[in-house]
Short mmCIF file of C-alpha atoms in Angstrom, two decimals:
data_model
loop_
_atom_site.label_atom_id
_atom_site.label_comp_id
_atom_site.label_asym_id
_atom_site.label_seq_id
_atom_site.Cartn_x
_atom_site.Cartn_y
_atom_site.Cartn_z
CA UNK I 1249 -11.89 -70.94 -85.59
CA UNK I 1250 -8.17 -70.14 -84.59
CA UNK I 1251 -8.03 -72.88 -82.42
CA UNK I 1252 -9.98 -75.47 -85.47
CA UNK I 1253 -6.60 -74.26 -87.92
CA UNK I 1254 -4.16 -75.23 -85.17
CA UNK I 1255 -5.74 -78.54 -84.48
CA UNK I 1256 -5.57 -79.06 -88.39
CA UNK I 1257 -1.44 -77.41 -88.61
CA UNK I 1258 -0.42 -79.77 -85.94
CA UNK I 1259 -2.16 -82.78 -87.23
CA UNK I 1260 -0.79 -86.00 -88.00
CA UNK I 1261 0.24 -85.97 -92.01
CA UNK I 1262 -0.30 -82.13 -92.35
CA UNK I 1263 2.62 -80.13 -93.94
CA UNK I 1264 3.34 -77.55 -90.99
CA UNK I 1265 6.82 -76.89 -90.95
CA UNK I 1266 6.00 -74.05 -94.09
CA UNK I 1267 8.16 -71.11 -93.75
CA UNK I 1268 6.39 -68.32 -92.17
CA UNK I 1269 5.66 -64.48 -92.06
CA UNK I 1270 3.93 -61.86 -90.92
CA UNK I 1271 3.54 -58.24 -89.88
CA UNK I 1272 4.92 -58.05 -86.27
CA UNK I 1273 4.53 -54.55 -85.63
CA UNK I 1274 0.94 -52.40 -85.41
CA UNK I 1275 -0.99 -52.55 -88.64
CA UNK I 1276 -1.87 -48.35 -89.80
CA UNK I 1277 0.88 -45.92 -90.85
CA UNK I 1278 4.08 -45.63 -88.97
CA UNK I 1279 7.52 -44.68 -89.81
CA UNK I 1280 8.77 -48.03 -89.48
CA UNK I 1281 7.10 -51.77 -89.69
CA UNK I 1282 8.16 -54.90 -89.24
CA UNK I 1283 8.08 -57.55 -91.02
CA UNK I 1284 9.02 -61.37 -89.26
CA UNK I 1285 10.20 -64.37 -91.71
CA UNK I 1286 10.84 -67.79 -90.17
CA UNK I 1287 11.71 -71.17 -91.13
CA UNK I 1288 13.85 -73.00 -93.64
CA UNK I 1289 12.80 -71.25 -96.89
CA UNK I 1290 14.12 -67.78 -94.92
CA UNK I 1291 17.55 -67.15 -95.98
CA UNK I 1292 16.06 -68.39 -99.75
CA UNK I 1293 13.72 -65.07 -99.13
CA UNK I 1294 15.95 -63.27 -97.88
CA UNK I 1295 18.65 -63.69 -100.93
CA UNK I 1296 15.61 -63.42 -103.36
CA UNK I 1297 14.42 -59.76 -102.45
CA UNK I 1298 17.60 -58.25 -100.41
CA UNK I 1299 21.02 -60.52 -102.07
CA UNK I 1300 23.52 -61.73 -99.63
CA UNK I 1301 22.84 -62.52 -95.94
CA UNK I 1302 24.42 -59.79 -93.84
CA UNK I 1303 26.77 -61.03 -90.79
CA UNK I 1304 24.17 -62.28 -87.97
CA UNK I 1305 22.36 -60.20 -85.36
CA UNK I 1306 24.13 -57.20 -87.78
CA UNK I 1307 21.28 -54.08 -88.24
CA UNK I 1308 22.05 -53.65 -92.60
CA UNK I 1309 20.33 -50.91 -94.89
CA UNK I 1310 19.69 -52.68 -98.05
CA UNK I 1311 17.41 -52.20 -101.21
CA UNK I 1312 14.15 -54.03 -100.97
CA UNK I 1313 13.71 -56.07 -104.36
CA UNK I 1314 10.59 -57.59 -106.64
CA UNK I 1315 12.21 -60.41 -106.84
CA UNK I 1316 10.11 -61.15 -110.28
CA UNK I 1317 10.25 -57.81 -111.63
CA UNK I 1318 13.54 -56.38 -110.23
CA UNK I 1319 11.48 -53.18 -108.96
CA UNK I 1320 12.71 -51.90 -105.87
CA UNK I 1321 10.40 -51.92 -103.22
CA UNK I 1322 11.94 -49.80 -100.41
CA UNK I 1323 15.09 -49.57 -98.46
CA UNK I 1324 14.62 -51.45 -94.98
CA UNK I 1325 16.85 -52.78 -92.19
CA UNK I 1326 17.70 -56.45 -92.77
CA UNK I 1327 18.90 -58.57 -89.78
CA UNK I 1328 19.76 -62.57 -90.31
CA UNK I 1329 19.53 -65.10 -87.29
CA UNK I 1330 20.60 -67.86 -88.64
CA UNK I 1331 19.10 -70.99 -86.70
CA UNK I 1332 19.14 -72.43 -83.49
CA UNK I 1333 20.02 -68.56 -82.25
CA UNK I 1334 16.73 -67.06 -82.89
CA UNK I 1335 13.38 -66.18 -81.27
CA UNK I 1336 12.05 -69.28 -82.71
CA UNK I 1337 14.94 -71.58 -82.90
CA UNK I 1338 14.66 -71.84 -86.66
CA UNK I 1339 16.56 -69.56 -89.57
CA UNK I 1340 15.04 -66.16 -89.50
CA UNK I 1341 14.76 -62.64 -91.10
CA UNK I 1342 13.62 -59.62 -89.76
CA UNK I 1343 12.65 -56.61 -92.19
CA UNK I 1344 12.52 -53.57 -91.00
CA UNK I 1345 10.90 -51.52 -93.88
CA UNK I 1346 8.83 -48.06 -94.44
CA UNK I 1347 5.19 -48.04 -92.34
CA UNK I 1348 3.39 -46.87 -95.28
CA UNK I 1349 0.19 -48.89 -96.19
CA UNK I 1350 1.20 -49.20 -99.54
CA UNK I 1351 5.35 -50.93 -98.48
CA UNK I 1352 3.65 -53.22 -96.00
CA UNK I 1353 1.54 -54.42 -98.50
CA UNK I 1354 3.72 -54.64 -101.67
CA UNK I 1355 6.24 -56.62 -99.24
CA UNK I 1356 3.51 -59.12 -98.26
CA UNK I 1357 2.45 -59.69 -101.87
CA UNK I 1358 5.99 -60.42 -102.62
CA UNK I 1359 6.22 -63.15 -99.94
CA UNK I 1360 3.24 -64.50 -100.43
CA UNK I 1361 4.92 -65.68 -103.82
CA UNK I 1362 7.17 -67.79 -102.47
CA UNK I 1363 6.23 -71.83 -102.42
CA UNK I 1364 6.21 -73.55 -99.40
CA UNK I 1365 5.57 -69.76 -97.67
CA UNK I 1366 2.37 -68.60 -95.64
CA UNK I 1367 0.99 -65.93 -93.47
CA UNK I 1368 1.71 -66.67 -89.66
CA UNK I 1369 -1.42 -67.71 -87.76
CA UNK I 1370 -1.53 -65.58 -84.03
CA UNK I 1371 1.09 -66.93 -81.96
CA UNK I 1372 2.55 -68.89 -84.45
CA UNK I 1373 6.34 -67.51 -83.50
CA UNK I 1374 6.00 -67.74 -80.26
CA UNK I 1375 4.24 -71.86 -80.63
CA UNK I 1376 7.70 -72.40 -82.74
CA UNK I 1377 10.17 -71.08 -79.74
CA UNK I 1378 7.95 -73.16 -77.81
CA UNK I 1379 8.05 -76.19 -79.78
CA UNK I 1380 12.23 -75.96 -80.36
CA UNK I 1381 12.61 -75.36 -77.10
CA UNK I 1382 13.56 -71.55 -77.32
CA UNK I 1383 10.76 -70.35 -74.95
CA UNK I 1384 8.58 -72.68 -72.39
CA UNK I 1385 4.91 -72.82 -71.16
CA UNK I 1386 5.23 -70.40 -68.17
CA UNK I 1387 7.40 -67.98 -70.06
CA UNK I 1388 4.93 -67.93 -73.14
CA UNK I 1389 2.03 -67.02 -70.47
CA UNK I 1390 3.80 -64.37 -69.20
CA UNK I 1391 4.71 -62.92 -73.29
CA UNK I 1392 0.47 -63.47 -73.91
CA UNK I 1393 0.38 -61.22 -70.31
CA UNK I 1394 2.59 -58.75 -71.63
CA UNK I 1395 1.21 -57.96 -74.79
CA UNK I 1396 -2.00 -57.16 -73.10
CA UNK I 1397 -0.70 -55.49 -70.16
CA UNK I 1398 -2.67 -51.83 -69.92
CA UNK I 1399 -0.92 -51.06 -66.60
CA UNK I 1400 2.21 -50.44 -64.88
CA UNK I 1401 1.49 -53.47 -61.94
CA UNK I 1402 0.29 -55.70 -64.78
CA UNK I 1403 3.36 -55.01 -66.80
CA UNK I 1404 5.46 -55.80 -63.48
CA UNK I 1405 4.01 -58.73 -63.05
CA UNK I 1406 4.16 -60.51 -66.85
CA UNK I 1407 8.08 -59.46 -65.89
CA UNK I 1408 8.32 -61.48 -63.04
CA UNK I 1409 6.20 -64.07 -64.58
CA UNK I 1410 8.93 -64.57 -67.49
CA UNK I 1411 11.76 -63.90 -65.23
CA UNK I 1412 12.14 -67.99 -64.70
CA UNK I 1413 12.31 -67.76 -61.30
CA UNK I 1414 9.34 -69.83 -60.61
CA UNK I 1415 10.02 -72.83 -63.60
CA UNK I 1416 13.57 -73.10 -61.83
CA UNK I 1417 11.56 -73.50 -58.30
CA UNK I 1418 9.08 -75.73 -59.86
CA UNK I 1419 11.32 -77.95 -61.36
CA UNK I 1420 13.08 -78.25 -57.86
CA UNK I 1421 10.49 -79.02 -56.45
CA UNK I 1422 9.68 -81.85 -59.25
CA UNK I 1423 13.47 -83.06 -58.64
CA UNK I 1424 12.51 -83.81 -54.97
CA UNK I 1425 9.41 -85.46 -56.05
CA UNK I 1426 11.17 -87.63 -58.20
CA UNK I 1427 13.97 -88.37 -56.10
CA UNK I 1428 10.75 -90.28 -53.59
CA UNK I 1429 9.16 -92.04 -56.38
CA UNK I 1430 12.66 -93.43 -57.02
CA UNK I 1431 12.93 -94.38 -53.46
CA UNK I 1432 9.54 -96.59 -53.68
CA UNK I 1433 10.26 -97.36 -57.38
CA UNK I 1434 13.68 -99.07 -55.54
CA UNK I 1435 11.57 -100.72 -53.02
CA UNK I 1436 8.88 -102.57 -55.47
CA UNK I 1437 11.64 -103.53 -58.12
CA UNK I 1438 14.41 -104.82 -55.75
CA UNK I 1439 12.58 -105.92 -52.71
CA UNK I 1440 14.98 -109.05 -52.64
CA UNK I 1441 17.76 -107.13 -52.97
CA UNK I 1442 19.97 -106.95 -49.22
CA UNK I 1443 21.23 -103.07 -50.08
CA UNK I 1444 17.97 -101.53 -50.85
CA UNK I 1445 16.50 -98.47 -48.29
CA UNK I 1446 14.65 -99.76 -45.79
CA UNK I 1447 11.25 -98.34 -44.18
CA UNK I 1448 10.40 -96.32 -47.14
CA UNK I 1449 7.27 -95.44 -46.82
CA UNK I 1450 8.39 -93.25 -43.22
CA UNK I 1451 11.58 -92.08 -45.58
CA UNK I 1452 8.87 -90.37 -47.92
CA UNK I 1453 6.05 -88.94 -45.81
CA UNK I 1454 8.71 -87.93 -43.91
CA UNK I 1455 9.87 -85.77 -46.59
CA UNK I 1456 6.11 -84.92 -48.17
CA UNK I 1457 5.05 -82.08 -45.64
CA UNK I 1458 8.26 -79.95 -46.56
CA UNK I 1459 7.52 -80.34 -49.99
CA UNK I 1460 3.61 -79.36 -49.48
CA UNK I 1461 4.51 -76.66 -47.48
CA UNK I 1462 6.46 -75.20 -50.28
CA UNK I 1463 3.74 -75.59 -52.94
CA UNK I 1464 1.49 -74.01 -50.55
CA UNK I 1465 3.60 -70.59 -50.20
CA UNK I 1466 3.95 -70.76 -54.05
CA UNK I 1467 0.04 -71.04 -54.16
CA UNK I 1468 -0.48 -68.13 -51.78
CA UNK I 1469 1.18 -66.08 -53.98
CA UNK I 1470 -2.11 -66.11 -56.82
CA UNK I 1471 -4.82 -64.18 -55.11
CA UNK I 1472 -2.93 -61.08 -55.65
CA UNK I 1473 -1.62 -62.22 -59.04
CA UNK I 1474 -5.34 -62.96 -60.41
CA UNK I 1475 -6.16 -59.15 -58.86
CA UNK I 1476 -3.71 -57.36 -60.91
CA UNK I 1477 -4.55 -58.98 -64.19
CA UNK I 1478 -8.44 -58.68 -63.55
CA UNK I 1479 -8.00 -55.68 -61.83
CA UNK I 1480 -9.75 -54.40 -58.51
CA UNK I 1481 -13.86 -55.23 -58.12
CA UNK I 1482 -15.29 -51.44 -56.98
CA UNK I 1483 -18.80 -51.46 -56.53
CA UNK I 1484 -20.79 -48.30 -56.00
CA UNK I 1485 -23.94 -49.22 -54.56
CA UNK I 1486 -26.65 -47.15 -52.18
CA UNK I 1487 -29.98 -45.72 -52.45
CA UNK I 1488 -32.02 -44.19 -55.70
CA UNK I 1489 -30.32 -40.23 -56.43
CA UNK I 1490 -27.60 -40.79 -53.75
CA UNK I 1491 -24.97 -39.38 -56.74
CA UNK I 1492 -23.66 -43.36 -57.83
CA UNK I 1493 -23.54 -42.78 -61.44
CA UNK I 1494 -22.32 -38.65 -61.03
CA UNK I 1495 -19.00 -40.48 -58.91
CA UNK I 1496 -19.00 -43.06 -61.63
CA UNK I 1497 -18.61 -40.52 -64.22
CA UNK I 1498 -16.42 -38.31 -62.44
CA UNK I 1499 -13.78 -41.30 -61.60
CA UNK I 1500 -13.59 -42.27 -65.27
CA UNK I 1501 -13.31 -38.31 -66.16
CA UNK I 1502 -16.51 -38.73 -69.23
CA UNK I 1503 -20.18 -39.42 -69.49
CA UNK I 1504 -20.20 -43.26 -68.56
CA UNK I 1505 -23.13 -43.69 -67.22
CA UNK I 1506 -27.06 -41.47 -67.48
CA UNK I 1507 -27.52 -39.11 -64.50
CA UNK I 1508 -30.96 -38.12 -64.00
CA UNK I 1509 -32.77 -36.50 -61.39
CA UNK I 1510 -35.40 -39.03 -61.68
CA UNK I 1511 -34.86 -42.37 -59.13
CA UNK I 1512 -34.28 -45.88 -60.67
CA UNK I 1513 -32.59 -44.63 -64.14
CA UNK I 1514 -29.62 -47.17 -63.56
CA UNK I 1515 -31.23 -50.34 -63.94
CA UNK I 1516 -28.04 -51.93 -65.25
CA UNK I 1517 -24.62 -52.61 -64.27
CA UNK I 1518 -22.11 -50.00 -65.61
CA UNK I 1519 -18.59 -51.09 -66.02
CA UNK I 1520 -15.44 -48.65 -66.41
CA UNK I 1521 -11.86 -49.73 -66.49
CA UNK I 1522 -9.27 -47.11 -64.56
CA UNK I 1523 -5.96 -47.22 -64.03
CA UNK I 1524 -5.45 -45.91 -60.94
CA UNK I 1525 -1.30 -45.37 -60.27
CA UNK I 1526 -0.48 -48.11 -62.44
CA UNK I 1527 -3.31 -50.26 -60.97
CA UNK I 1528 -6.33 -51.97 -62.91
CA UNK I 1529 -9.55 -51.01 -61.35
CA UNK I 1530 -13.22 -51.96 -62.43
CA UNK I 1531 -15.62 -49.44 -60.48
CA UNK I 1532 -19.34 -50.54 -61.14
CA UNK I 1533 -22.53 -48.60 -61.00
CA UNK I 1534 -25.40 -50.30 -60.10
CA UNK I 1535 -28.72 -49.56 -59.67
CA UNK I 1536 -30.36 -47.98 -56.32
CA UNK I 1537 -31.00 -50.61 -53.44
CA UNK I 1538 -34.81 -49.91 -52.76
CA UNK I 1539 -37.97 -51.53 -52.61
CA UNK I 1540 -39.62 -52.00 -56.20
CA UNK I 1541 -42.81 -53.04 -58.34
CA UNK I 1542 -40.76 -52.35 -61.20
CA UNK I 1543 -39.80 -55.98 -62.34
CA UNK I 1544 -36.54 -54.54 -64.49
CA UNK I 1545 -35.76 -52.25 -61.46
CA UNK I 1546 -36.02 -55.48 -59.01
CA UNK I 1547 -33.77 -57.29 -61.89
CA UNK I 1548 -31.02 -54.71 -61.95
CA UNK I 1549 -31.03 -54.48 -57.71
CA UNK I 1550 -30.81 -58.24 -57.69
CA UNK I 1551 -27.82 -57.97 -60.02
CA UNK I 1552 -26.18 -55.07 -57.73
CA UNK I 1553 -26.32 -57.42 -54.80
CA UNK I 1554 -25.24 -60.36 -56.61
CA UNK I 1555 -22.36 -58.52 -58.46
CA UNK I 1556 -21.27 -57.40 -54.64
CA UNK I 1557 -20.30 -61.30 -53.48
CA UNK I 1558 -17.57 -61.28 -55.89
CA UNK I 1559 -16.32 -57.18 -55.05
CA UNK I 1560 -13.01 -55.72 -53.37
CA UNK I 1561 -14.68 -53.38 -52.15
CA UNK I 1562 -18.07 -51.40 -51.56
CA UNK I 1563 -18.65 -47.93 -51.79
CA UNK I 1564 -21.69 -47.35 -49.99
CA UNK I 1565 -23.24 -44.02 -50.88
CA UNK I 1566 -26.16 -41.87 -49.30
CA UNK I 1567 -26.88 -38.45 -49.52
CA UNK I 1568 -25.70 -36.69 -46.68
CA UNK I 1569 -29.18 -35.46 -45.44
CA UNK I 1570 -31.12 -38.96 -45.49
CA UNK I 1571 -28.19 -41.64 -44.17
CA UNK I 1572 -29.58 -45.72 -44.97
CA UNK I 1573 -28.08 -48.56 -43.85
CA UNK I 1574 -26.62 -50.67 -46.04
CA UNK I 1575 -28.26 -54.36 -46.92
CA UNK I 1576 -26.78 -57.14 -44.51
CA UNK I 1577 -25.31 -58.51 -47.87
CA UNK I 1578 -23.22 -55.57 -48.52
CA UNK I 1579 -22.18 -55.84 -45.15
CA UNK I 1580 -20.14 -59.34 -46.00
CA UNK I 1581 -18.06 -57.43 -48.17
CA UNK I 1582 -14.87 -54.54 -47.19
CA UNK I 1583 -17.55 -51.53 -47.35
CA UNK I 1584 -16.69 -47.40 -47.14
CA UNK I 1585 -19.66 -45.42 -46.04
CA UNK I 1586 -19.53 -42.26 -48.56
CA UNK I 1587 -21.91 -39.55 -47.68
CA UNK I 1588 -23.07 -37.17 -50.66
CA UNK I 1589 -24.07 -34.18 -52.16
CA UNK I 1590 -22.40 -32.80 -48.97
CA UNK I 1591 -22.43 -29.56 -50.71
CA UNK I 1592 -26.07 -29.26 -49.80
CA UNK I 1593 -25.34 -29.33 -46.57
CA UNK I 1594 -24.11 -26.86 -43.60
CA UNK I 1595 -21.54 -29.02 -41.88
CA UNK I 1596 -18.62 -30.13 -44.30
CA UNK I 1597 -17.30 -32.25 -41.96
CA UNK I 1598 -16.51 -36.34 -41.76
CA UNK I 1599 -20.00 -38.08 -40.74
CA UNK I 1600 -21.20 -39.54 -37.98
CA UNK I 1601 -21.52 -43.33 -38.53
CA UNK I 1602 -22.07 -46.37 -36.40
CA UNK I 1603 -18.49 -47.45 -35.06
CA UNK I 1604 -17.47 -43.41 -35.38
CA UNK I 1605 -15.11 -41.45 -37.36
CA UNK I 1606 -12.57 -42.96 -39.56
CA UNK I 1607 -11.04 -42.75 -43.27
CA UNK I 1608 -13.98 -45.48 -44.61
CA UNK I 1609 -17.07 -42.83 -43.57
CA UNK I 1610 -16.44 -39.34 -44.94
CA UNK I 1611 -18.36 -37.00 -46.69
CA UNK I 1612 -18.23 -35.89 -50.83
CA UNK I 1613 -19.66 -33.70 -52.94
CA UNK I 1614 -19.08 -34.71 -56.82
CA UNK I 1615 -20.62 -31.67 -57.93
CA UNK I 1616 -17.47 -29.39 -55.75
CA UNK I 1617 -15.02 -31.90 -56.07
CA UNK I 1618 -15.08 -32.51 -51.90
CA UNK I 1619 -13.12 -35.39 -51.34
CA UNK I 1620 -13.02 -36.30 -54.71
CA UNK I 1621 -9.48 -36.21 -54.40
CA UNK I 1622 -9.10 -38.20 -51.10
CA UNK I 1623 -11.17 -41.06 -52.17
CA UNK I 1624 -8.94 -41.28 -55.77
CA UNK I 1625 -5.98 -41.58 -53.33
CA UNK I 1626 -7.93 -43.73 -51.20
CA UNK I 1627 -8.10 -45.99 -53.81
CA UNK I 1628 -5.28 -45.81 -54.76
CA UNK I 1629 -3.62 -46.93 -51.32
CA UNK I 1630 -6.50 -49.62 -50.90
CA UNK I 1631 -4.89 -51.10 -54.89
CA UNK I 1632 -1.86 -51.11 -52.95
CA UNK I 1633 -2.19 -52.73 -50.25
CA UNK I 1634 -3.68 -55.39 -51.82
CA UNK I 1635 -2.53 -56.12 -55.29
CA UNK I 1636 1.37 -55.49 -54.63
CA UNK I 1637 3.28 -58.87 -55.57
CA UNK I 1638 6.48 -58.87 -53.53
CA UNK I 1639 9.40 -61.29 -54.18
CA UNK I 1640 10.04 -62.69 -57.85
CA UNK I 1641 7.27 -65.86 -57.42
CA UNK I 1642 4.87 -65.78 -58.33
CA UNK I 1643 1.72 -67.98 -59.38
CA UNK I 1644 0.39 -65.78 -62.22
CA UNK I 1645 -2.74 -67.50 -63.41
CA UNK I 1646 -5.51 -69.90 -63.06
CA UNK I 1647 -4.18 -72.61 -64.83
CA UNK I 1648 -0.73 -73.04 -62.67
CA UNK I 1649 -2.61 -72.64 -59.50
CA UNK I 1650 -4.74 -75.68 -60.36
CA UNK I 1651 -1.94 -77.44 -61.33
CA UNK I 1652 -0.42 -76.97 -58.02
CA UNK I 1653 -3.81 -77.71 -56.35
CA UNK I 1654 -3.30 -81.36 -58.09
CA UNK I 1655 0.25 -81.65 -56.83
CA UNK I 1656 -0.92 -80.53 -53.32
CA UNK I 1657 -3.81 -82.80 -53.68
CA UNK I 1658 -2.00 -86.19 -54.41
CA UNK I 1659 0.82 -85.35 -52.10
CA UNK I 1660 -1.81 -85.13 -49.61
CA UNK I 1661 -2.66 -88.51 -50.61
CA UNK I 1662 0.63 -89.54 -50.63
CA UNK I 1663 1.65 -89.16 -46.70
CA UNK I 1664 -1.52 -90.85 -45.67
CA UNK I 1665 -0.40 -93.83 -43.44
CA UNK I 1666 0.21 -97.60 -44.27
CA UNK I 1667 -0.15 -97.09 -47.76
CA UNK I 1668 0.49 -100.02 -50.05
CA UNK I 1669 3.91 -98.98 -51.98
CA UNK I 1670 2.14 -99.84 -55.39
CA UNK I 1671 -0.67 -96.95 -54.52
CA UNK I 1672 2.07 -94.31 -52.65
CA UNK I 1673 4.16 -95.00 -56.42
CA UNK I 1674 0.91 -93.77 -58.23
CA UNK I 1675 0.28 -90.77 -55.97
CA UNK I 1676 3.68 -89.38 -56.37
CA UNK I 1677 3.78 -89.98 -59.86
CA UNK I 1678 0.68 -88.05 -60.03
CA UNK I 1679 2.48 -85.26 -57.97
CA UNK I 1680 5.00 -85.17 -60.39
CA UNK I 1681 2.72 -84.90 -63.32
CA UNK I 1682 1.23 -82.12 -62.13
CA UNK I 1683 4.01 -80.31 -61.91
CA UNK I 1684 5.24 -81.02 -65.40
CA UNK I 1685 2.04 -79.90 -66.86
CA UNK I 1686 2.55 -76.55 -64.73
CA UNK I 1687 5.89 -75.77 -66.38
CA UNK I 1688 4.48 -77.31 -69.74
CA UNK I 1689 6.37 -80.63 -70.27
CA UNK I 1690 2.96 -82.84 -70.80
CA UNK I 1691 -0.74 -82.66 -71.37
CA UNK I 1692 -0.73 -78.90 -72.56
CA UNK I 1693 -2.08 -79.34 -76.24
CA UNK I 1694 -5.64 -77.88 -75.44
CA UNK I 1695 -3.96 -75.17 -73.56
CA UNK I 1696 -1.78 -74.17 -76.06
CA UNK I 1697 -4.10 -74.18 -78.61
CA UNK I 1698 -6.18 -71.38 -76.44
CA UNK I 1699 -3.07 -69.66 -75.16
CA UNK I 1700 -1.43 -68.86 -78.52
CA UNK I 1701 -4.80 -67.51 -79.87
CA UNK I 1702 -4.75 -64.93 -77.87
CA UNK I 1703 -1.49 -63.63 -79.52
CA UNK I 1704 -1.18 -60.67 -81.86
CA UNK I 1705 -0.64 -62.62 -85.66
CA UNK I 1706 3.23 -61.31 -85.74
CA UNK I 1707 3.91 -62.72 -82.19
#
């Protein structure tokens, strides 16, 4: 529906330069909300239910005014950025009034007065800084990233993300692109000319695998991106009773998931979210890996096994008297053999496994807390090692990785040999293309239409 309004904003002959506003800070009582104006009826608002603009970007306690009625309202903050030095480029007002229910929405009846004046759609500040060039199509990914970080890495990494870093190596990278197409664009136009470069085509795909090579380090950089904002894939898997859902439930510290002494009560996977030393991780319980009549029971094993082609890693648990080999598909996968209900047994030592002792085949006991604490720090160091993002580039999504897979794609195209210059033009220009949509110069309408929906309405 969101993205149906924006469509119908943005549409030829449609009135969408209205002055907007909106609630920018959490809806509920607080001390203090936030109220966001923008656009050119703002400072008109602004004089209307506050009098004179205070100096710009200077924090002033005035009276809050009915403009209709005189009534004052509340006493609130006022700030004035006058346009282009705002978030959005255009004139705007920031309110910082009393959280009560009752101020918030007294203020927003107020505004709602004013002609020409509407309530903000979800993103609709940031699509403005986008649109008046205050804020651009990488940076506005990494602002959507931030406002629904829920850990410290995925913080971190909407931080890089809107650092600039990579836009500024992007649009290097487009400058060298460019600087080939002009060297064929030379060729085809002034091929009677006696100054123009000669051997072109060796000139460029002698300069195309440096080029590549670069987009391919920048690419690299994604898997471990797309791990931190999805978060770690933990599967517990194993036999019927071997303890899956008691770990499940004591790694999210509540009742997630029905334990029951009774085999096959799991039939479904269980999904918790943890955040694990400022690390997302998904640990799912699945149902026990046996042989079945059951049809729902077969459903919910097939769905275990399925669910483990896309994990991180397996945690492969059997109680400590009755050791079973995992499936061979589990095997595909990074798997720790986990031993429980070791507090059953006589010998609280590490287990025996196939390939011997090491930190991925221990024993646990949920219901003493054995090794409960190794495997959390486990964990922990396996999040580590595999979702840190070092350096400030970084490829933070799917979208700019498949716009660097086009890049990489008709580059590849591009240094094939003996190509007619007419078809080596096109490939490079399709390079370049790519790369603009990356950093949001062309073609993003459809994205940004999805993008901006996922903002809060204030943003």
């Amino acid at each position: 529906m969101v993205d149906l309004i924006w469509r119908f904003l943005m549409s030829p002959g449609c009135e969408h330069s209205a002055t907007i506003y909106a609630l920018a800070s959490g809806a509920g009582k607080s001390a203090v909300a936030i109220i966001r104006i923008s656009g050119h009826k703002a400072l008109e608002i602004l004089g209307s239910v506050a009098g004179a603009a205070p100096s710009p970007r200077v924090a002033t306690l005035r009276p809050i005014r009915n403009p209709h009625t005189a009534e004052i309202l509340d006493k609130a903050v006022v700030l004035w950025f006058p346009a282009p030095r705002s978030f959005t480029g255009e004139d705007c007002v920031e309110l910082q009034i009393h959280g009560s229910r009752a101020v918030v929405r007294a203020m927003l009846d107020v505004l709602a007065t004013f002609g020409e004046t509407r309530m903000a759609l979800p993103g609709e500040f940031a699509r403005r800084a986008l649109a008046n060039g205050k804020l651009d199509l990488v940076g506005a990914e990494a602002l959507a990233d931030l406002i629904d970080a829920e850990t410290e890495q995925q913080r971190r990494l909407a931080t890089i993300a809107a650092s600039g870093v990579l836009q500024e190596a992007i649009g290097q990278l487009r400058g060298r692109v460019l600087d080939l197409m002009v060297l064929v664009e030379t060729e085809l136009d002034f091929s009677d000319e006696g100054d123009r470069p000669h051997d072109v085509t060796n000139q460029v795909q002698e300069r195309i695998p440096e080029v590549r090579q670069q987009l391919q380090s920048l690419r690299s950089t994604h898997e471990r991106a797309e791990l931190i904002r999805e978060g770690l894939s933990v599967l517990i898997a194993g036999p019927p009773n071997a303890g899956k859902s008691s770990l499940l439930n004591a790694l999210a510290k509540r009742e997630a998931a029905i334990v029951s002494e009774y085999a096959g009560t799991t039939r479904d996977l269980i999904e918790v979210k943890l955040d694990l030393g400022g690390f997302p991780v998904n640990v799912i319980d699945t149902a026990g890996i046996r042989e079945s009549e059951d049809p729902i029971e077969r459903e919910g094993i097939h769905r275990a096994l399925t669910k483990s082609r896309s994990a991180d890693l397996v945690l492969w648990l059997a109680p400590r008297a009755n050791q079973i080999e995992p499936p061979a598909e589990l095997l595909q996968r990074p798997l720790w053999r986990i031993a429980t209900k070791a507090d059953l047994s006589s010998e609280l030592v590490s287990c025996e496994f196939p390939g011997g002792r090491d930190e991925k085949s221990f024993d646990l006991s949920v219901k003493t807390g054995l090794n409960l604490g190794f495997l959390m720090d486990r964990l922990q160091v396996f999040a580590n090692e595999n979702m840190t993002v070092a350096g400030s580039l970084v490829v933070a999504n799917a979208r700019q990785r498949n716009a660097i897979d086009r890049a990489l794609d008709a580059l590849a195209d591009a240094g094939r040999m003996n190509l007619p210059l007419e078809i080596l033009a096109e490939d490079l220009r399709r390079a370049c293309f790519a790369l603009e949509e990356l950093i949001g110069k062309v073609g993003v309408e459809d994205i940004l239409d999805s993008l901006f929906a996922r903002f809060c309405i204030g943003k």
